[in-house]
Amino acid sequence: MSRSERSPLLLAGLLAAAGVAHFAAPRSFDATIPRGLPGTPRTWTYASGAAELALAAGLVAPRTRKAAALATAAFFVGVFPANVKMAADWRHRPTPQKAAAFGRLPLQVPLVLWARGVARNAEGRS
């Protein structure tokens, strides 16, 4: 299997693992939900986890890969405020936790680019 064939499956695996984590340990995700959003943090945690699982499923199927990859890129942009909130909330924690929280912020860029690359490679395929 070539690298371009593995890439969408690896991205799907990342999303699936994150989606399952939202349901297995929701409390840690609840804390990252920006306060200005309507509804409860738990609702947003579960909705985000469900979205990640749906995106993962879409990436696995070649027929839906391009649309799912583009939606994944948008999703990564959309959850960026939660990562910013986490970094702000964790700024007074011990250095390893603070480094992890702030380290997540620049990682969004390669994730968005990865999803866009998967979409680009899916073009012309049915």
Short mmCIF file of N, CA and C in Angstrom, two decimals:
data_model
loop_
_atom_site.label_atom_id
_atom_site.label_comp_id
_atom_site.label_asym_id
_atom_site.label_seq_id
_atom_site.Cartn_x
_atom_site.Cartn_y
_atom_site.Cartn_z
N MET A 1 0.85 -1.17 0.00
CA MET A 1 0.00 0.00 0.00
C MET A 1 0.90 1.24 0.00
N SER A 2 0.63 2.15 -0.90
CA SER A 2 1.45 3.36 -1.03
C SER A 2 1.14 4.36 0.09
N ARG A 3 2.03 5.32 0.21
CA ARG A 3 1.85 6.37 1.22
C ARG A 3 0.55 7.13 1.00
N SER A 4 0.23 7.45 -0.27
CA SER A 4 -1.01 8.20 -0.54
C SER A 4 -2.25 7.36 -0.25
N GLU A 5 -2.13 6.04 -0.29
CA GLU A 5 -3.26 5.17 0.06
C GLU A 5 -3.40 5.02 1.58
N ARG A 6 -2.27 5.08 2.28
CA ARG A 6 -2.29 4.96 3.75
C ARG A 6 -2.73 6.25 4.43
N SER A 7 -2.42 7.39 3.83
CA SER A 7 -2.65 8.67 4.47
C SER A 7 -4.10 8.88 4.92
N PRO A 8 -5.09 8.65 4.06
CA PRO A 8 -6.47 8.84 4.53
C PRO A 8 -6.85 7.87 5.64
N LEU A 9 -6.29 6.66 5.61
CA LEU A 9 -6.60 5.68 6.64
C LEU A 9 -5.97 6.07 7.97
N LEU A 10 -4.77 6.62 7.92
CA LEU A 10 -4.13 7.09 9.15
C LEU A 10 -4.89 8.28 9.73
N LEU A 11 -5.31 9.19 8.87
CA LEU A 11 -6.09 10.34 9.33
C LEU A 11 -7.42 9.86 9.92
N ALA A 12 -8.04 8.88 9.27
CA ALA A 12 -9.29 8.31 9.79
C ALA A 12 -9.05 7.67 11.16
N GLY A 13 -7.94 6.98 11.31
CA GLY A 13 -7.60 6.37 12.60
C GLY A 13 -7.42 7.41 13.70
N LEU A 14 -6.76 8.51 13.37
CA LEU A 14 -6.58 9.60 14.33
C LEU A 14 -7.93 10.16 14.77
N LEU A 15 -8.80 10.42 13.80
CA LEU A 15 -10.12 10.95 14.10
C LEU A 15 -10.97 9.95 14.89
N ALA A 16 -10.91 8.69 14.51
CA ALA A 16 -11.68 7.66 15.22
C ALA A 16 -11.23 7.55 16.67
N ALA A 17 -9.91 7.56 16.89
CA ALA A 17 -9.40 7.47 18.26
C ALA A 17 -9.85 8.69 19.07
N ALA A 18 -9.77 9.86 18.48
CA ALA A 18 -10.21 11.07 19.18
C ALA A 18 -11.71 11.02 19.45
N GLY A 19 -12.47 10.55 18.48
CA GLY A 19 -13.92 10.45 18.65
C GLY A 19 -14.29 9.51 19.78
N VAL A 20 -13.65 8.36 19.84
CA VAL A 20 -13.91 7.41 20.92
C VAL A 20 -13.52 8.02 22.26
N ALA A 21 -12.40 8.75 22.30
CA ALA A 21 -11.95 9.38 23.55
C ALA A 21 -12.98 10.38 24.07
N HIS A 22 -13.67 11.07 23.17
CA HIS A 22 -14.70 12.03 23.60
C HIS A 22 -15.82 11.34 24.37
N PHE A 23 -16.11 10.08 24.02
CA PHE A 23 -17.16 9.34 24.71
C PHE A 23 -16.62 8.58 25.92
N ALA A 24 -15.37 8.14 25.84
CA ALA A 24 -14.77 7.36 26.94
C ALA A 24 -14.36 8.24 28.11
N ALA A 25 -13.89 9.45 27.84
CA ALA A 25 -13.43 10.36 28.90
C ALA A 25 -13.93 11.77 28.60
N PRO A 26 -15.24 11.98 28.63
CA PRO A 26 -15.79 13.28 28.21
C PRO A 26 -15.41 14.45 29.11
N ARG A 27 -15.17 14.21 30.37
CA ARG A 27 -14.90 15.32 31.29
C ARG A 27 -13.69 16.15 30.88
N SER A 28 -12.64 15.49 30.40
CA SER A 28 -11.46 16.24 29.99
C SER A 28 -11.74 17.13 28.78
N PHE A 29 -12.65 16.71 27.92
CA PHE A 29 -13.02 17.51 26.76
C PHE A 29 -13.99 18.63 27.12
N ASP A 30 -14.87 18.35 28.08
CA ASP A 30 -15.84 19.37 28.52
C ASP A 30 -15.13 20.66 28.92
N ALA A 31 -13.99 20.53 29.57
CA ALA A 31 -13.27 21.70 30.08
C ALA A 31 -12.73 22.59 28.96
N THR A 32 -12.63 22.05 27.75
CA THR A 32 -12.06 22.85 26.64
C THR A 32 -13.13 23.60 25.86
N ILE A 33 -14.39 23.35 26.15
CA ILE A 33 -15.48 23.97 25.39
C ILE A 33 -15.57 25.45 25.76
N PRO A 34 -15.46 26.34 24.78
CA PRO A 34 -15.58 27.78 25.09
C PRO A 34 -16.92 28.10 25.75
N ARG A 35 -16.89 28.95 26.74
CA ARG A 35 -18.07 29.27 27.54
C ARG A 35 -19.18 29.95 26.74
N GLY A 36 -18.84 30.65 25.68
CA GLY A 36 -19.83 31.39 24.92
C GLY A 36 -20.75 30.55 24.05
N LEU A 37 -20.46 29.26 23.93
CA LEU A 37 -21.31 28.41 23.10
C LEU A 37 -22.61 28.07 23.82
N PRO A 38 -23.71 28.00 23.09
CA PRO A 38 -24.99 27.64 23.73
C PRO A 38 -24.99 26.17 24.12
N GLY A 39 -25.82 25.83 25.06
CA GLY A 39 -25.92 24.43 25.48
C GLY A 39 -24.86 24.09 26.51
N THR A 40 -24.80 22.80 26.82
CA THR A 40 -23.85 22.34 27.83
C THR A 40 -22.54 21.90 27.18
N PRO A 41 -21.45 21.99 27.92
CA PRO A 41 -20.18 21.48 27.39
C PRO A 41 -20.26 20.01 27.00
N ARG A 42 -20.99 19.20 27.77
CA ARG A 42 -21.07 17.76 27.47
C ARG A 42 -21.74 17.53 26.12
N THR A 43 -22.75 18.33 25.80
CA THR A 43 -23.40 18.20 24.49
C THR A 43 -22.39 18.47 23.38
N TRP A 44 -21.58 19.50 23.53
CA TRP A 44 -20.56 19.83 22.53
C TRP A 44 -19.49 18.75 22.47
N THR A 45 -19.13 18.19 23.62
CA THR A 45 -18.14 17.11 23.65
C THR A 45 -18.65 15.91 22.86
N TYR A 46 -19.87 15.51 23.12
CA TYR A 46 -20.43 14.36 22.41
C TYR A 46 -20.63 14.67 20.92
N ALA A 47 -21.08 15.88 20.60
CA ALA A 47 -21.26 16.25 19.20
C ALA A 47 -19.93 16.24 18.46
N SER A 48 -18.90 16.74 19.10
CA SER A 48 -17.57 16.75 18.49
C SER A 48 -17.06 15.33 18.28
N GLY A 49 -17.26 14.47 19.28
CA GLY A 49 -16.85 13.07 19.14
C GLY A 49 -17.60 12.36 18.03
N ALA A 50 -18.89 12.61 17.94
CA ALA A 50 -19.69 12.00 16.86
C ALA A 50 -19.23 12.51 15.50
N ALA A 51 -18.92 13.81 15.43
CA ALA A 51 -18.43 14.37 14.16
C ALA A 51 -17.11 13.72 13.77
N GLU A 52 -16.22 13.52 14.73
CA GLU A 52 -14.94 12.88 14.42
C GLU A 52 -15.14 11.46 13.92
N LEU A 53 -16.06 10.73 14.53
CA LEU A 53 -16.33 9.36 14.07
C LEU A 53 -16.94 9.36 12.67
N ALA A 54 -17.84 10.29 12.40
CA ALA A 54 -18.44 10.39 11.06
C ALA A 54 -17.40 10.77 10.02
N LEU A 55 -16.53 11.71 10.36
CA LEU A 55 -15.47 12.10 9.43
C LEU A 55 -14.53 10.93 9.16
N ALA A 56 -14.20 10.18 10.19
CA ALA A 56 -13.34 9.01 10.02
C ALA A 56 -13.97 8.01 9.06
N ALA A 57 -15.25 7.75 9.24
CA ALA A 57 -15.95 6.82 8.35
C ALA A 57 -15.94 7.34 6.92
N GLY A 58 -16.15 8.63 6.75
CA GLY A 58 -16.13 9.22 5.41
C GLY A 58 -14.78 9.15 4.74
N LEU A 59 -13.72 9.23 5.52
CA LEU A 59 -12.36 9.15 4.96
C LEU A 59 -12.01 7.74 4.49
N VAL A 60 -12.58 6.75 5.12
CA VAL A 60 -12.27 5.36 4.78
C VAL A 60 -12.85 4.99 3.42
N ALA A 61 -14.02 5.47 3.12
CA ALA A 61 -14.69 5.11 1.86
C ALA A 61 -14.20 6.01 0.72
N PRO A 62 -13.61 5.44 -0.32
CA PRO A 62 -13.11 6.26 -1.43
C PRO A 62 -14.16 7.18 -2.04
N ARG A 63 -15.40 6.74 -2.08
CA ARG A 63 -16.47 7.54 -2.70
C ARG A 63 -16.73 8.83 -1.94
N THR A 64 -16.56 8.82 -0.63
CA THR A 64 -16.85 10.00 0.20
C THR A 64 -15.58 10.68 0.72
N ARG A 65 -14.42 10.18 0.31
CA ARG A 65 -13.15 10.65 0.88
C ARG A 65 -12.90 12.13 0.66
N LYS A 66 -13.12 12.62 -0.55
CA LYS A 66 -12.81 14.03 -0.82
C LYS A 66 -13.67 14.95 0.05
N ALA A 67 -14.97 14.70 0.07
CA ALA A 67 -15.87 15.54 0.87
C ALA A 67 -15.53 15.44 2.35
N ALA A 68 -15.25 14.22 2.81
CA ALA A 68 -14.92 14.03 4.22
C ALA A 68 -13.60 14.71 4.57
N ALA A 69 -12.65 14.66 3.67
CA ALA A 69 -11.35 15.30 3.93
C ALA A 69 -11.49 16.82 4.00
N LEU A 70 -12.29 17.38 3.11
CA LEU A 70 -12.53 18.83 3.17
C LEU A 70 -13.27 19.21 4.45
N ALA A 71 -14.25 18.40 4.83
CA ALA A 71 -14.97 18.64 6.08
C ALA A 71 -14.04 18.47 7.28
N THR A 72 -13.09 17.55 7.20
CA THR A 72 -12.11 17.35 8.27
C THR A 72 -11.24 18.58 8.42
N ALA A 73 -10.79 19.14 7.31
CA ALA A 73 -9.98 20.37 7.38
C ALA A 73 -10.77 21.48 8.06
N ALA A 74 -12.04 21.63 7.69
CA ALA A 74 -12.89 22.65 8.31
C ALA A 74 -13.10 22.35 9.79
N PHE A 75 -13.25 21.08 10.13
CA PHE A 75 -13.42 20.68 11.52
C PHE A 75 -12.20 21.08 12.34
N PHE A 76 -11.01 20.80 11.82
CA PHE A 76 -9.78 21.15 12.54
C PHE A 76 -9.69 22.66 12.77
N VAL A 77 -10.13 23.45 11.81
CA VAL A 77 -10.17 24.90 11.99
C VAL A 77 -11.22 25.25 13.05
N GLY A 78 -12.36 24.59 13.00
CA GLY A 78 -13.46 24.89 13.91
C GLY A 78 -13.17 24.57 15.37
N VAL A 79 -12.35 23.56 15.62
CA VAL A 79 -12.05 23.21 17.02
C VAL A 79 -10.85 23.99 17.56
N PHE A 80 -10.23 24.80 16.74
CA PHE A 80 -9.08 25.58 17.19
C PHE A 80 -9.40 26.44 18.42
N PRO A 81 -10.57 27.11 18.49
CA PRO A 81 -10.87 27.89 19.71
C PRO A 81 -10.84 27.05 21.00
N ALA A 82 -11.24 25.81 20.92
CA ALA A 82 -11.18 24.94 22.10
C ALA A 82 -9.73 24.71 22.52
N ASN A 83 -8.84 24.56 21.54
CA ASN A 83 -7.42 24.38 21.85
C ASN A 83 -6.83 25.66 22.45
N VAL A 84 -7.25 26.80 21.95
CA VAL A 84 -6.79 28.08 22.51
C VAL A 84 -7.28 28.21 23.95
N LYS A 85 -8.54 27.85 24.20
CA LYS A 85 -9.08 27.92 25.56
C LYS A 85 -8.31 27.01 26.49
N MET A 86 -8.00 25.81 26.03
CA MET A 86 -7.24 24.88 26.85
C MET A 86 -5.87 25.46 27.19
N ALA A 87 -5.20 26.02 26.21
CA ALA A 87 -3.88 26.62 26.46
C ALA A 87 -3.99 27.76 27.47
N ALA A 88 -4.99 28.60 27.32
CA ALA A 88 -5.18 29.71 28.26
C ALA A 88 -5.49 29.18 29.66
N ASP A 89 -6.34 28.19 29.75
CA ASP A 89 -6.71 27.63 31.05
C ASP A 89 -5.53 26.93 31.73
N TRP A 90 -4.63 26.37 30.95
CA TRP A 90 -3.52 25.60 31.49
C TRP A 90 -2.24 26.41 31.64
N ARG A 91 -2.28 27.69 31.43
CA ARG A 91 -1.05 28.50 31.44
C ARG A 91 -0.35 28.52 32.80
N HIS A 92 -1.05 28.18 33.88
CA HIS A 92 -0.45 28.19 35.21
C HIS A 92 -0.17 26.77 35.73
N ARG A 93 -0.38 25.79 34.90
CA ARG A 93 -0.12 24.41 35.30
C ARG A 93 1.37 24.11 35.22
N PRO A 94 1.78 22.94 35.70
CA PRO A 94 3.20 22.57 35.60
C PRO A 94 3.67 22.59 34.14
N THR A 95 4.95 22.82 33.96
CA THR A 95 5.53 23.01 32.63
C THR A 95 5.17 21.92 31.62
N PRO A 96 5.21 20.63 31.97
CA PRO A 96 4.86 19.62 30.94
C PRO A 96 3.42 19.76 30.43
N GLN A 97 2.48 20.02 31.33
CA GLN A 97 1.09 20.19 30.91
C GLN A 97 0.92 21.46 30.10
N LYS A 98 1.56 22.53 30.55
CA LYS A 98 1.48 23.80 29.82
C LYS A 98 2.08 23.63 28.43
N ALA A 99 3.21 22.94 28.33
CA ALA A 99 3.86 22.72 27.03
C ALA A 99 2.96 21.91 26.10
N ALA A 100 2.28 20.90 26.65
CA ALA A 100 1.38 20.09 25.83
C ALA A 100 0.22 20.93 25.31
N ALA A 101 -0.34 21.75 26.18
CA ALA A 101 -1.49 22.58 25.78
C ALA A 101 -1.09 23.60 24.72
N PHE A 102 0.03 24.26 24.92
CA PHE A 102 0.47 25.25 23.93
C PHE A 102 1.02 24.57 22.67
N GLY A 103 1.58 23.38 22.83
CA GLY A 103 2.10 22.64 21.68
C GLY A 103 1.03 22.18 20.71
N ARG A 104 -0.18 22.02 21.21
CA ARG A 104 -1.29 21.61 20.34
C ARG A 104 -1.65 22.69 19.33
N LEU A 105 -1.43 23.96 19.69
CA LEU A 105 -1.88 25.05 18.83
C LEU A 105 -1.24 25.00 17.44
N PRO A 106 0.09 24.96 17.33
CA PRO A 106 0.66 24.92 15.98
C PRO A 106 0.42 23.60 15.25
N LEU A 107 0.05 22.55 15.97
CA LEU A 107 -0.23 21.27 15.32
C LEU A 107 -1.48 21.31 14.46
N GLN A 108 -2.35 22.28 14.70
CA GLN A 108 -3.56 22.38 13.89
C GLN A 108 -3.22 22.64 12.42
N VAL A 109 -2.15 23.38 12.17
CA VAL A 109 -1.79 23.71 10.79
C VAL A 109 -1.46 22.45 9.99
N PRO A 110 -0.55 21.58 10.47
CA PRO A 110 -0.29 20.37 9.68
C PRO A 110 -1.50 19.45 9.58
N LEU A 111 -2.37 19.45 10.59
CA LEU A 111 -3.58 18.63 10.50
C LEU A 111 -4.49 19.13 9.38
N VAL A 112 -4.67 20.44 9.30
CA VAL A 112 -5.49 21.02 8.23
C VAL A 112 -4.86 20.71 6.87
N LEU A 113 -3.55 20.89 6.77
CA LEU A 113 -2.86 20.61 5.50
C LEU A 113 -2.93 19.14 5.14
N TRP A 114 -2.84 18.26 6.12
CA TRP A 114 -2.96 16.82 5.89
C TRP A 114 -4.33 16.51 5.31
N ALA A 115 -5.38 17.04 5.92
CA ALA A 115 -6.74 16.78 5.43
C ALA A 115 -6.91 17.34 4.01
N ARG A 116 -6.38 18.52 3.76
CA ARG A 116 -6.48 19.09 2.41
C ARG A 116 -5.72 18.23 1.40
N GLY A 117 -4.58 17.69 1.81
CA GLY A 117 -3.82 16.80 0.92
C GLY A 117 -4.58 15.53 0.60
N VAL A 118 -5.26 14.99 1.58
CA VAL A 118 -6.09 13.80 1.35
C VAL A 118 -7.20 14.14 0.35
N ALA A 119 -7.81 15.30 0.50
CA ALA A 119 -8.86 15.73 -0.44
C ALA A 119 -8.29 15.88 -1.85
N ARG A 120 -7.13 16.49 -1.95
CA ARG A 120 -6.50 16.71 -3.26
C ARG A 120 -6.17 15.38 -3.92
N ASN A 121 -5.68 14.41 -3.16
CA ASN A 121 -5.34 13.11 -3.71
C ASN A 121 -6.59 12.30 -4.07
N ALA A 122 -7.71 12.64 -3.48
CA ALA A 122 -8.96 11.93 -3.77
C ALA A 122 -9.63 12.46 -5.02
N GLU A 123 -9.21 13.60 -5.54
CA GLU A 123 -9.83 14.17 -6.72
C GLU A 123 -9.70 13.22 -7.90
N GLY A 124 -10.79 13.12 -8.63
CA GLY A 124 -10.78 12.29 -9.81
C GLY A 124 -11.03 10.82 -9.53
N ARG A 125 -11.13 10.47 -8.27
CA ARG A 125 -11.42 9.06 -7.92
C ARG A 125 -12.88 8.94 -7.58
N SER A 126 -13.46 7.80 -7.85
CA SER A 126 -14.87 7.59 -7.49
C SER A 126 -15.00 6.43 -6.56
#
